[in-house]
């Protein structure tokens, strides 16, 4: 009887250890988005030293297998774009050196496929440069004047996310917005409420990170809440980290994220937000599962440029390296399977047979925007040359939202280029004395719709951002020329 009780206790302990080992594995889908019919996920995998041999995405009752190798951002050199959004209010000069140190260390710690954008905010959001060389980032930040008396923090984050949406995506590029601020906000007549901004950052494909300065705990906590809603990393310089340490931690957390892609072949285009579940297995054993909501209405379509598109990977998912990344960007997702989601008898048998080994593995594994300034910017890229297109061209619907012709709707065909201006010979003639005779052109290049200012007197803006070079357009973009504002849909 004593032997039976001892055996039962041993079995119970083994079962407990086996289940604990399974529960240790966790998958946090810190960023999930759809681009050109492919679902991309950036995953924080922790608590397992077993090789991942298979990953599947479950969506609308269908299963889509991973279409390539499971690698980390660092291993594969995946493209990353950072926008540094710097507070230029008059409370920031004491922290200028620390902000510069952060920029210098971040530029040094990131890989060669990293792109830097520099923006500032005070009374308004300003995108200062879209491409800053890594070795000039710190110097460019140091040149930002910090003398604003109004700090529209929330409005500026909203505008920074808007600016990201106008920039063509580079394949499975990971995008991050880093706010450097003491978080003290004075935003009279804010265009967005805190609650609305929380929802926006949570659903955006841009991760929000923050680097806080100063001692206003309430303000910093508010910024931290926004960051955490995005699954990003919030750090306070001087409290737990130096500026250099904060930059290193952010670069490490990003580099350790695993990237998976799932080709949504045969699935009808969706709209709105839908839930996706991604499972990771090793040798047929379910290790962990992560869930997230995906915004299909924001997914890239055929009208967007596929710059530096990642080559089509081989079918299947070869084993990943034996150590899981320890990126510390938080997100609320499910972790290991429970008895209803993968605890089959076969799996439990394996757990019982290797309880001690699994327990040891657990212990070892669980221990991470425009104002004129003197900012040096990279030379503007040359506009892509227009290419001959088919006779059919692209249908455009132009609606004038503001100006002398407000309310007018025009249906156009873009086969090569259309010039907008005051000259009646223009493809898009505008009765506006503030518009130049040949103000801007909308043209096709590589099946992508671009817009370029033609040296007009009053400039051209897209979604509130003044053009300095040709840029790609997305259906629904709002364009301002002189006092005329119109929207293009195609």
mmCIF file of N, CA, C and O in Angstrom, residues 70-163:
data_model
loop_
_atom_site.group_PDB
_atom_site.id
_atom_site.type_symbol
_atom_site.label_atom_id
_atom_site.label_comp_id
_atom_site.label_asym_id
_atom_site.label_seq_id
_atom_site.Cartn_x
_atom_site.Cartn_y
_atom_site.Cartn_z
ATOM 1 N N UNK A 70 11.601 30.025 -40.176
ATOM 2 C CA UNK A 70 11.384 30.817 -38.966
ATOM 3 C C UNK A 70 12.724 31.366 -38.506
ATOM 4 O O UNK A 70 13.588 30.622 -38.045
ATOM 5 N N UNK A 71 12.910 32.678 -38.661
ATOM 6 C CA UNK A 71 14.160 33.319 -38.275
ATOM 7 C C UNK A 71 13.873 34.588 -37.493
ATOM 8 O O UNK A 71 12.784 35.150 -37.583
ATOM 9 N N UNK A 72 14.875 35.027 -36.745
ATOM 10 C CA UNK A 72 14.719 36.281 -36.027
ATOM 11 C C UNK A 72 15.063 37.441 -36.953
ATOM 12 O O UNK A 72 15.677 37.268 -38.014
ATOM 13 N N UNK A 73 14.651 38.641 -36.534
ATOM 14 C CA UNK A 73 14.971 39.849 -37.299
ATOM 15 C C UNK A 73 16.479 39.958 -37.483
ATOM 16 O O UNK A 73 16.981 40.278 -38.571
ATOM 17 N N UNK A 74 17.218 39.647 -36.422
ATOM 18 C CA UNK A 74 18.679 39.758 -36.484
ATOM 19 C C UNK A 74 19.285 38.701 -37.391
ATOM 20 O O UNK A 74 20.182 38.978 -38.192
ATOM 21 N N UNK A 75 18.824 37.472 -37.278
ATOM 22 C CA UNK A 75 19.365 36.396 -38.092
ATOM 23 C C UNK A 75 19.184 36.646 -39.579
ATOM 24 O O UNK A 75 20.104 36.434 -40.379
ATOM 25 N N UNK A 76 17.995 37.061 -39.961
ATOM 26 C CA UNK A 76 17.679 37.200 -41.374
ATOM 27 C C UNK A 76 17.951 38.591 -41.921
ATOM 28 O O UNK A 76 17.920 38.794 -43.138
ATOM 29 N N UNK A 77 18.230 39.556 -41.067
ATOM 30 C CA UNK A 77 18.454 40.921 -41.526
ATOM 31 C C UNK A 77 17.215 41.550 -42.122
ATOM 32 O O UNK A 77 17.282 42.288 -43.101
ATOM 33 N N UNK A 78 16.042 41.224 -41.513
ATOM 34 C CA UNK A 78 14.799 41.767 -42.032
ATOM 35 C C UNK A 78 14.797 43.297 -41.924
ATOM 36 O O UNK A 78 15.379 43.862 -41.007
ATOM 37 N N UNK A 79 14.114 43.986 -42.862
ATOM 38 C CA UNK A 79 14.111 45.456 -42.844
ATOM 39 C C UNK A 79 13.341 46.017 -41.655
ATOM 40 O O UNK A 79 12.272 45.521 -41.306
ATOM 41 N N UNK A 80 13.908 47.044 -41.042
ATOM 42 C CA UNK A 80 13.278 47.727 -39.916
ATOM 43 C C UNK A 80 13.315 49.227 -40.183
ATOM 44 O O UNK A 80 14.342 49.759 -40.612
ATOM 45 N N UNK A 81 12.194 49.909 -39.967
ATOM 46 C CA UNK A 81 12.144 51.361 -40.115
ATOM 47 C C UNK A 81 11.781 51.995 -38.777
ATOM 48 O O UNK A 81 10.760 51.657 -38.183
ATOM 49 N N UNK A 82 12.627 52.880 -38.303
ATOM 50 C CA UNK A 82 12.386 53.606 -37.064
ATOM 51 C C UNK A 82 12.076 55.061 -37.379
ATOM 52 O O UNK A 82 12.798 55.706 -38.146
ATOM 53 N N UNK A 83 11.025 55.601 -36.766
ATOM 54 C CA UNK A 83 10.803 57.047 -36.767
ATOM 55 C C UNK A 83 11.032 57.555 -35.356
ATOM 56 O O UNK A 83 10.340 57.140 -34.427
ATOM 57 N N UNK A 84 12.039 58.411 -35.177
ATOM 58 C CA UNK A 84 12.282 59.028 -33.885
ATOM 59 C C UNK A 84 11.461 60.313 -33.811
ATOM 60 O O UNK A 84 11.680 61.241 -34.591
ATOM 61 N N UNK A 85 10.491 60.346 -32.895
ATOM 62 C CA UNK A 85 9.612 61.499 -32.708
ATOM 63 C C UNK A 85 10.082 62.248 -31.466
ATOM 64 O O UNK A 85 9.854 61.803 -30.338
ATOM 65 N N UNK A 86 10.765 63.368 -31.671
ATOM 66 C CA UNK A 86 11.460 64.068 -30.587
ATOM 67 C C UNK A 86 10.654 65.262 -30.093
ATOM 68 O O UNK A 86 10.220 66.109 -30.873
ATOM 69 N N UNK A 87 10.444 65.299 -28.797
ATOM 70 C CA UNK A 87 9.767 66.423 -28.143
ATOM 71 C C UNK A 87 10.675 67.648 -28.217
ATOM 72 O O UNK A 87 11.799 67.639 -27.695
ATOM 73 N N UNK A 88 10.221 68.721 -28.891
ATOM 74 C CA UNK A 88 11.052 69.930 -28.976
ATOM 75 C C UNK A 88 10.477 71.074 -28.148
ATOM 76 O O UNK A 88 10.597 72.244 -28.496
ATOM 77 N N UNK A 89 9.849 70.716 -27.015
ATOM 78 C CA UNK A 89 9.300 71.729 -26.119
ATOM 79 C C UNK A 89 10.410 72.329 -25.260
ATOM 80 O O UNK A 89 11.509 71.775 -25.143
ATOM 81 N N UNK A 90 10.108 73.447 -24.613
ATOM 82 C CA UNK A 90 11.137 74.143 -23.838
ATOM 83 C C UNK A 90 11.441 73.498 -22.494
ATOM 84 O O UNK A 90 12.239 74.020 -21.718
ATOM 85 N N UNK A 91 10.824 72.349 -22.220
ATOM 86 C CA UNK A 91 11.186 71.595 -21.013
ATOM 87 C C UNK A 91 12.189 70.490 -21.324
ATOM 88 O O UNK A 91 12.637 69.787 -20.410
ATOM 89 N N UNK A 92 12.582 70.329 -22.589
ATOM 90 C CA UNK A 92 13.450 69.232 -22.997
ATOM 91 C C UNK A 92 14.952 69.524 -23.059
ATOM 92 O O UNK A 92 15.751 68.575 -23.058
ATOM 93 N N UNK A 93 15.410 70.790 -23.128
ATOM 94 C CA UNK A 93 16.861 71.023 -23.229
ATOM 95 C C UNK A 93 17.702 70.295 -22.187
ATOM 96 O O UNK A 93 18.799 69.835 -22.518
ATOM 97 N N UNK A 94 17.251 70.142 -20.912
ATOM 98 C CA UNK A 94 18.094 69.405 -19.955
ATOM 99 C C UNK A 94 18.344 67.954 -20.351
ATOM 100 O O UNK A 94 19.280 67.322 -19.826
ATOM 101 N N UNK A 95 17.523 67.425 -21.235
ATOM 102 C CA UNK A 95 17.650 66.017 -21.616
ATOM 103 C C UNK A 95 18.199 65.841 -23.037
ATOM 104 O O UNK A 95 18.190 64.720 -23.562
ATOM 105 N N UNK A 96 18.653 66.932 -23.637
ATOM 106 C CA UNK A 96 19.128 66.859 -25.025
ATOM 107 C C UNK A 96 20.286 65.863 -25.164
ATOM 108 O O UNK A 96 20.299 65.021 -26.071
ATOM 109 N N UNK A 97 21.265 65.949 -24.286
ATOM 110 C CA UNK A 97 22.429 65.068 -24.417
ATOM 111 C C UNK A 97 22.042 63.604 -24.293
ATOM 112 O O UNK A 97 22.576 62.748 -25.004
ATOM 113 N N UNK A 98 21.094 63.312 -23.400
ATOM 114 C CA UNK A 98 20.674 61.925 -23.244
ATOM 115 C C UNK A 98 19.920 61.440 -24.480
ATOM 116 O O UNK A 98 20.072 60.294 -24.907
ATOM 117 N N UNK A 99 19.085 62.310 -25.062
ATOM 118 C CA UNK A 99 18.365 61.944 -26.284
ATOM 119 C C UNK A 99 19.341 61.707 -27.430
ATOM 120 O O UNK A 99 19.175 60.765 -28.223
ATOM 121 N N UNK A 100 20.380 62.520 -27.513
ATOM 122 C CA UNK A 100 21.400 62.344 -28.550
ATOM 123 C C UNK A 100 22.151 61.037 -28.334
ATOM 124 O O UNK A 100 22.428 60.298 -29.289
ATOM 125 N N UNK A 101 22.461 60.725 -27.078
ATOM 126 C CA UNK A 101 23.156 59.467 -26.767
ATOM 127 C C UNK A 101 22.298 58.269 -27.158
ATOM 128 O O UNK A 101 22.816 57.256 -27.655
ATOM 129 N N UNK A 102 20.998 58.356 -26.918
ATOM 130 C CA UNK A 102 20.103 57.274 -27.309
ATOM 131 C C UNK A 102 20.149 57.062 -28.819
ATOM 132 O O UNK A 102 20.261 55.936 -29.311
ATOM 133 N N UNK A 103 20.061 58.162 -29.573
ATOM 134 C CA UNK A 103 20.070 58.059 -31.034
ATOM 135 C C UNK A 103 21.374 57.474 -31.535
ATOM 136 O O UNK A 103 21.396 56.627 -32.441
ATOM 137 N N UNK A 104 22.481 57.884 -30.934
ATOM 138 C CA UNK A 104 23.792 57.385 -31.371
ATOM 139 C C UNK A 104 23.910 55.884 -31.126
ATOM 140 O O UNK A 104 24.353 55.134 -31.994
ATOM 141 N N UNK A 105 23.485 55.439 -29.955
ATOM 142 C CA UNK A 105 23.592 54.014 -29.637
ATOM 143 C C UNK A 105 22.626 53.177 -30.470
ATOM 144 O O UNK A 105 22.964 52.071 -30.906
ATOM 145 N N UNK A 106 21.419 53.669 -30.682
ATOM 146 C CA UNK A 106 20.451 52.927 -31.493
ATOM 147 C C UNK A 106 20.974 52.750 -32.916
ATOM 148 O O UNK A 106 20.878 51.663 -33.492
ATOM 149 N N UNK A 107 21.534 53.802 -33.494
ATOM 150 C CA UNK A 107 22.077 53.717 -34.853
ATOM 151 C C UNK A 107 23.217 52.710 -34.924
ATOM 152 O O UNK A 107 23.349 51.977 -35.912
ATOM 153 N N UNK A 108 24.028 52.645 -33.868
ATOM 154 C CA UNK A 108 25.161 51.715 -33.859
ATOM 155 C C UNK A 108 24.709 50.276 -33.656
ATOM 156 O O UNK A 108 25.343 49.340 -34.160
ATOM 157 N N UNK A 109 23.625 50.085 -32.910
ATOM 158 C CA UNK A 109 23.198 48.728 -32.554
ATOM 159 C C UNK A 109 22.325 48.073 -33.612
ATOM 160 O O UNK A 109 22.152 46.854 -33.601
ATOM 161 N N UNK A 110 21.738 48.841 -34.515
ATOM 162 C CA UNK A 110 20.834 48.284 -35.521
ATOM 163 C C UNK A 110 21.595 47.853 -36.766
ATOM 164 O O UNK A 110 22.692 48.325 -37.041
ATOM 165 N N UNK A 111 21.002 46.931 -37.500
ATOM 166 C CA UNK A 111 21.641 46.374 -38.682
ATOM 167 C C UNK A 111 21.615 47.305 -39.877
ATOM 168 O O UNK A 111 21.024 48.385 -39.863
ATOM 169 N N UNK A 112 22.247 46.834 -40.954
ATOM 170 C CA UNK A 112 22.385 47.675 -42.140
ATOM 171 C C UNK A 112 21.063 47.863 -42.892
ATOM 172 O O UNK A 112 20.929 48.790 -43.690
ATOM 173 N N UNK A 113 20.084 46.990 -42.631
ATOM 174 C CA UNK A 113 18.791 47.127 -43.290
ATOM 175 C C UNK A 113 17.826 47.986 -42.487
ATOM 176 O O UNK A 113 16.610 47.875 -42.632
ATOM 177 N N UNK A 114 18.366 48.841 -41.630
ATOM 178 C CA UNK A 114 17.544 49.722 -40.802
ATOM 179 C C UNK A 114 17.470 51.107 -41.429
ATOM 180 O O UNK A 114 18.471 51.669 -41.865
ATOM 181 N N UNK A 115 16.262 51.644 -41.477
ATOM 182 C CA UNK A 115 16.027 52.978 -42.033
ATOM 183 C C UNK A 115 15.583 53.897 -40.912
ATOM 184 O O UNK A 115 14.778 53.517 -40.069
ATOM 185 N N UNK A 116 16.106 55.130 -40.893
ATOM 186 C CA UNK A 116 15.763 56.088 -39.851
ATOM 187 C C UNK A 116 15.023 57.297 -40.421
ATOM 188 O O UNK A 116 15.448 57.878 -41.422
ATOM 189 N N UNK A 117 13.905 57.631 -39.792
ATOM 190 C CA UNK A 117 13.160 58.847 -40.080
ATOM 191 C C UNK A 117 13.229 59.718 -38.837
ATOM 192 O O UNK A 117 13.220 59.199 -37.711
ATOM 193 N N UNK A 118 13.306 61.023 -39.018
ATOM 194 C CA UNK A 118 13.402 61.935 -37.885
ATOM 195 C C UNK A 118 12.253 62.929 -37.917
ATOM 196 O O UNK A 118 11.990 63.554 -38.946
ATOM 197 N N UNK A 119 11.555 63.045 -36.810
ATOM 198 C CA UNK A 119 10.418 63.959 -36.698
ATOM 199 C C UNK A 119 10.469 64.652 -35.344
ATOM 200 O O UNK A 119 11.137 64.186 -34.410
ATOM 201 N N UNK A 120 9.769 65.751 -35.229
ATOM 202 C CA UNK A 120 9.692 66.468 -33.959
ATOM 203 C C UNK A 120 8.264 66.901 -33.729
ATOM 204 O O UNK A 120 7.439 66.903 -34.633
ATOM 205 N N UNK A 121 7.964 67.239 -32.501
ATOM 206 C CA UNK A 121 6.637 67.749 -32.191
ATOM 207 C C UNK A 121 6.714 68.741 -31.050
ATOM 208 O O UNK A 121 7.563 68.640 -30.166
ATOM 209 N N UNK A 122 5.858 69.710 -31.123
ATOM 210 C CA UNK A 122 5.659 70.709 -30.089
ATOM 211 C C UNK A 122 4.254 71.198 -30.311
ATOM 212 O O UNK A 122 3.286 70.515 -30.011
ATOM 213 N N UNK A 123 4.145 72.377 -30.924
ATOM 214 C CA UNK A 123 2.831 72.884 -31.301
ATOM 215 C C UNK A 123 2.260 72.102 -32.474
ATOM 216 O O UNK A 123 1.056 72.028 -32.656
ATOM 217 N N UNK A 124 3.143 71.471 -33.273
ATOM 218 C CA UNK A 124 2.693 70.672 -34.406
ATOM 219 C C UNK A 124 3.706 69.584 -34.712
ATOM 220 O O UNK A 124 4.870 69.664 -34.303
ATOM 221 N N UNK A 125 3.246 68.584 -35.409
ATOM 222 C CA UNK A 125 4.107 67.482 -35.843
ATOM 223 C C UNK A 125 4.883 67.891 -37.093
ATOM 224 O O UNK A 125 4.319 68.488 -38.015
ATOM 225 N N UNK A 126 6.163 67.593 -37.141
ATOM 226 C CA UNK A 126 6.984 67.909 -38.314
ATOM 227 C C UNK A 126 7.834 66.702 -38.674
ATOM 228 O O UNK A 126 8.609 66.210 -37.840
ATOM 229 N N UNK A 127 7.674 66.213 -39.888
ATOM 230 C CA UNK A 127 8.552 65.167 -40.392
ATOM 231 C C UNK A 127 9.767 65.845 -40.996
ATOM 232 O O UNK A 127 9.693 66.473 -42.058
ATOM 233 N N UNK A 128 10.900 65.745 -40.340
ATOM 234 C CA UNK A 128 12.077 66.503 -40.726
ATOM 235 C C UNK A 128 12.865 65.838 -41.850
ATOM 236 O O UNK A 128 13.397 66.518 -42.722
ATOM 237 N N UNK A 129 12.952 64.534 -41.829
ATOM 238 C CA UNK A 129 13.715 63.820 -42.855
ATOM 239 C C UNK A 129 13.222 62.389 -42.927
ATOM 240 O O UNK A 129 13.025 61.740 -41.895
ATOM 241 N N UNK A 130 13.024 61.879 -44.150
ATOM 242 C CA UNK A 130 12.543 60.517 -44.328
ATOM 243 C C UNK A 130 13.670 59.501 -44.375
ATOM 244 O O UNK A 130 13.451 58.318 -44.191
ATOM 245 N N UNK A 131 14.869 59.915 -44.656
ATOM 246 C CA UNK A 131 16.010 59.010 -44.676
ATOM 247 C C UNK A 131 17.219 59.723 -44.094
ATOM 248 O O UNK A 131 17.794 60.610 -44.719
ATOM 249 N N UNK A 132 17.597 59.335 -42.882
ATOM 250 C CA UNK A 132 18.769 59.908 -42.236
ATOM 251 C C UNK A 132 19.824 58.819 -42.136
ATOM 252 O O UNK A 132 19.561 57.755 -41.560
ATOM 253 N N UNK A 133 21.020 59.017 -42.681
ATOM 254 C CA UNK A 133 22.074 58.007 -42.528
ATOM 255 C C UNK A 133 22.337 57.727 -41.054
ATOM 256 O O UNK A 133 22.288 58.638 -40.225
ATOM 257 N N UNK A 134 22.596 56.471 -40.743
ATOM 258 C CA UNK A 134 22.793 56.081 -39.342
ATOM 259 C C UNK A 134 23.876 56.911 -38.665
ATOM 260 O O UNK A 134 23.736 57.301 -37.498
ATOM 261 N N UNK A 135 24.971 57.193 -39.391
ATOM 262 C CA UNK A 135 26.071 57.930 -38.774
ATOM 263 C C UNK A 135 25.789 59.418 -38.609
ATOM 264 O O UNK A 135 26.599 60.150 -38.053
ATOM 265 N N UNK A 136 24.618 59.898 -39.105
ATOM 266 C CA UNK A 136 24.248 61.301 -38.943
ATOM 267 C C UNK A 136 23.032 61.483 -38.046
ATOM 268 O O UNK A 136 22.590 62.604 -37.822
ATOM 269 N N UNK A 137 22.481 60.379 -37.540
ATOM 270 C CA UNK A 137 21.245 60.459 -36.772
ATOM 271 C C UNK A 137 21.405 61.291 -35.500
ATOM 272 O O UNK A 137 20.592 62.168 -35.201
ATOM 273 N N UNK A 138 22.447 61.018 -34.732
ATOM 274 C CA UNK A 138 22.654 61.747 -33.483
ATOM 275 C C UNK A 138 22.872 63.233 -33.737
ATOM 276 O O UNK A 138 22.309 64.090 -33.039
ATOM 277 N N UNK A 139 23.663 63.544 -34.757
ATOM 278 C CA UNK A 139 23.928 64.945 -35.094
ATOM 279 C C UNK A 139 22.656 65.655 -35.542
ATOM 280 O O UNK A 139 22.403 66.813 -35.182
ATOM 281 N N UNK A 140 21.828 64.950 -36.315
ATOM 282 C CA UNK A 140 20.577 65.545 -36.788
ATOM 283 C C UNK A 140 19.635 65.817 -35.619
ATOM 284 O O UNK A 140 18.966 66.852 -35.568
ATOM 285 N N UNK A 141 19.579 64.892 -34.674
ATOM 286 C CA UNK A 141 18.722 65.095 -33.509
ATOM 287 C C UNK A 141 19.218 66.263 -32.666
ATOM 288 O O UNK A 141 18.423 67.054 -32.146
ATOM 289 N N UNK A 142 20.528 66.360 -32.521
ATOM 290 C CA UNK A 142 21.107 67.439 -31.715
ATOM 291 C C UNK A 142 20.770 68.815 -32.269
ATOM 292 O O UNK A 142 20.751 69.805 -31.530
ATOM 293 N N UNK A 143 20.484 68.900 -33.586
ATOM 294 C CA UNK A 143 20.204 70.191 -34.223
ATOM 295 C C UNK A 143 18.757 70.629 -34.069
ATOM 296 O O UNK A 143 18.399 71.741 -34.467
ATOM 297 N N UNK A 144 17.906 69.784 -33.477
ATOM 298 C CA UNK A 144 16.496 70.143 -33.326
ATOM 299 C C UNK A 144 16.337 71.198 -32.233
ATOM 300 O O UNK A 144 16.755 70.988 -31.094
ATOM 301 N N UNK A 145 15.724 72.350 -32.528
ATOM 302 C CA UNK A 145 15.523 73.366 -31.483
ATOM 303 C C UNK A 145 14.454 72.903 -30.502
ATOM 304 O O UNK A 145 13.455 72.309 -30.893
ATOM 305 N N UNK A 146 14.690 73.139 -29.238
ATOM 306 C CA UNK A 146 13.735 72.735 -28.208
ATOM 307 C C UNK A 146 13.232 73.998 -27.520
ATOM 308 O O UNK A 146 13.719 74.392 -26.453
ATOM 309 N N UNK A 147 12.223 74.635 -28.157
ATOM 310 C CA UNK A 147 11.764 75.932 -27.655
ATOM 311 C C UNK A 147 10.260 76.117 -27.767
ATOM 312 O O UNK A 147 9.742 77.221 -27.606
ATOM 313 N N UNK A 148 9.516 75.048 -28.026
ATOM 314 C CA UNK A 148 8.064 75.152 -28.156
ATOM 315 C C UNK A 148 7.403 75.277 -26.788
ATOM 316 O O UNK A 148 7.852 74.679 -25.804
ATOM 317 N N UNK A 149 6.308 76.041 -26.732
ATOM 318 C CA UNK A 149 5.587 76.205 -25.465
ATOM 319 C C UNK A 149 4.326 75.351 -25.402
ATOM 320 O O UNK A 149 3.743 75.191 -24.334
ATOM 321 N N UNK A 150 3.898 74.821 -26.538
ATOM 322 C CA UNK A 150 2.745 73.926 -26.595
ATOM 323 C C UNK A 150 3.239 72.543 -26.992
ATOM 324 O O UNK A 150 4.048 72.403 -27.903
ATOM 325 N N UNK A 151 2.782 71.529 -26.271
ATOM 326 C CA UNK A 151 3.235 70.165 -26.544
ATOM 327 C C UNK A 151 2.035 69.291 -26.857
ATOM 328 O O UNK A 151 1.347 68.815 -25.946
ATOM 329 N N UNK A 152 1.776 69.095 -28.114
ATOM 330 C CA UNK A 152 0.625 68.288 -28.523
ATOM 331 C C UNK A 152 1.069 66.835 -28.708
ATOM 332 O O UNK A 152 1.214 66.349 -29.827
ATOM 333 N N UNK A 153 1.285 66.175 -27.601
ATOM 334 C CA UNK A 153 1.827 64.812 -27.633
ATOM 335 C C UNK A 153 0.890 63.841 -28.335
ATOM 336 O O UNK A 153 1.285 63.131 -29.257
ATOM 337 N N UNK A 154 -0.356 63.793 -27.891
ATOM 338 C CA UNK A 154 -1.283 62.808 -28.450
ATOM 339 C C UNK A 154 -1.604 63.086 -29.920
ATOM 340 O O UNK A 154 -1.631 62.172 -30.745
ATOM 341 N N UNK A 155 -1.849 64.358 -30.254
ATOM 342 C CA UNK A 155 -2.124 64.708 -31.642
ATOM 343 C C UNK A 155 -0.939 64.364 -32.534
ATOM 344 O O UNK A 155 -1.099 63.904 -33.670
ATOM 345 N N UNK A 156 0.267 64.558 -32.006
ATOM 346 C CA UNK A 156 1.462 64.312 -32.808
ATOM 347 C C UNK A 156 1.707 62.828 -33.023
ATOM 348 O O UNK A 156 2.165 62.421 -34.103
ATOM 349 N N UNK A 157 1.412 62.008 -32.031
ATOM 350 C CA UNK A 157 1.528 60.562 -32.232
ATOM 351 C C UNK A 157 0.553 60.116 -33.314
ATOM 352 O O UNK A 157 0.885 59.309 -34.193
ATOM 353 N N UNK A 158 -0.664 60.657 -33.247
ATOM 354 C CA UNK A 158 -1.659 60.349 -34.275
ATOM 355 C C UNK A 158 -1.159 60.750 -35.663
ATOM 356 O O UNK A 158 -1.272 59.993 -36.639
ATOM 357 N N UNK A 159 -0.563 61.936 -35.780
ATOM 358 C CA UNK A 159 -0.078 62.413 -37.070
ATOM 359 C C UNK A 159 1.144 61.630 -37.540
ATOM 360 O O UNK A 159 1.341 61.440 -38.741
ATOM 361 N N UNK A 160 1.942 61.174 -36.595
ATOM 362 C CA UNK A 160 3.088 60.349 -36.969
ATOM 363 C C UNK A 160 2.628 59.024 -37.572
ATOM 364 O O UNK A 160 3.204 58.541 -38.553
ATOM 365 N N UNK A 161 1.586 58.430 -36.980
ATOM 366 C CA UNK A 161 1.032 57.197 -37.543
ATOM 367 C C UNK A 161 0.426 57.462 -38.921
ATOM 368 O O UNK A 161 0.534 56.621 -39.825
ATOM 369 N N UNK A 162 -0.221 58.624 -39.093
ATOM 370 C CA UNK A 162 -0.750 58.996 -40.408
ATOM 371 C C UNK A 162 0.385 59.089 -41.426
ATOM 372 O O UNK A 162 0.258 58.645 -42.571
ATOM 373 N N UNK A 163 1.509 59.681 -41.003
ATOM 374 C CA UNK A 163 2.647 59.844 -41.903
ATOM 375 C C UNK A 163 3.195 58.491 -42.332
ATOM 376 O O UNK A 163 3.565 58.286 -43.496
#
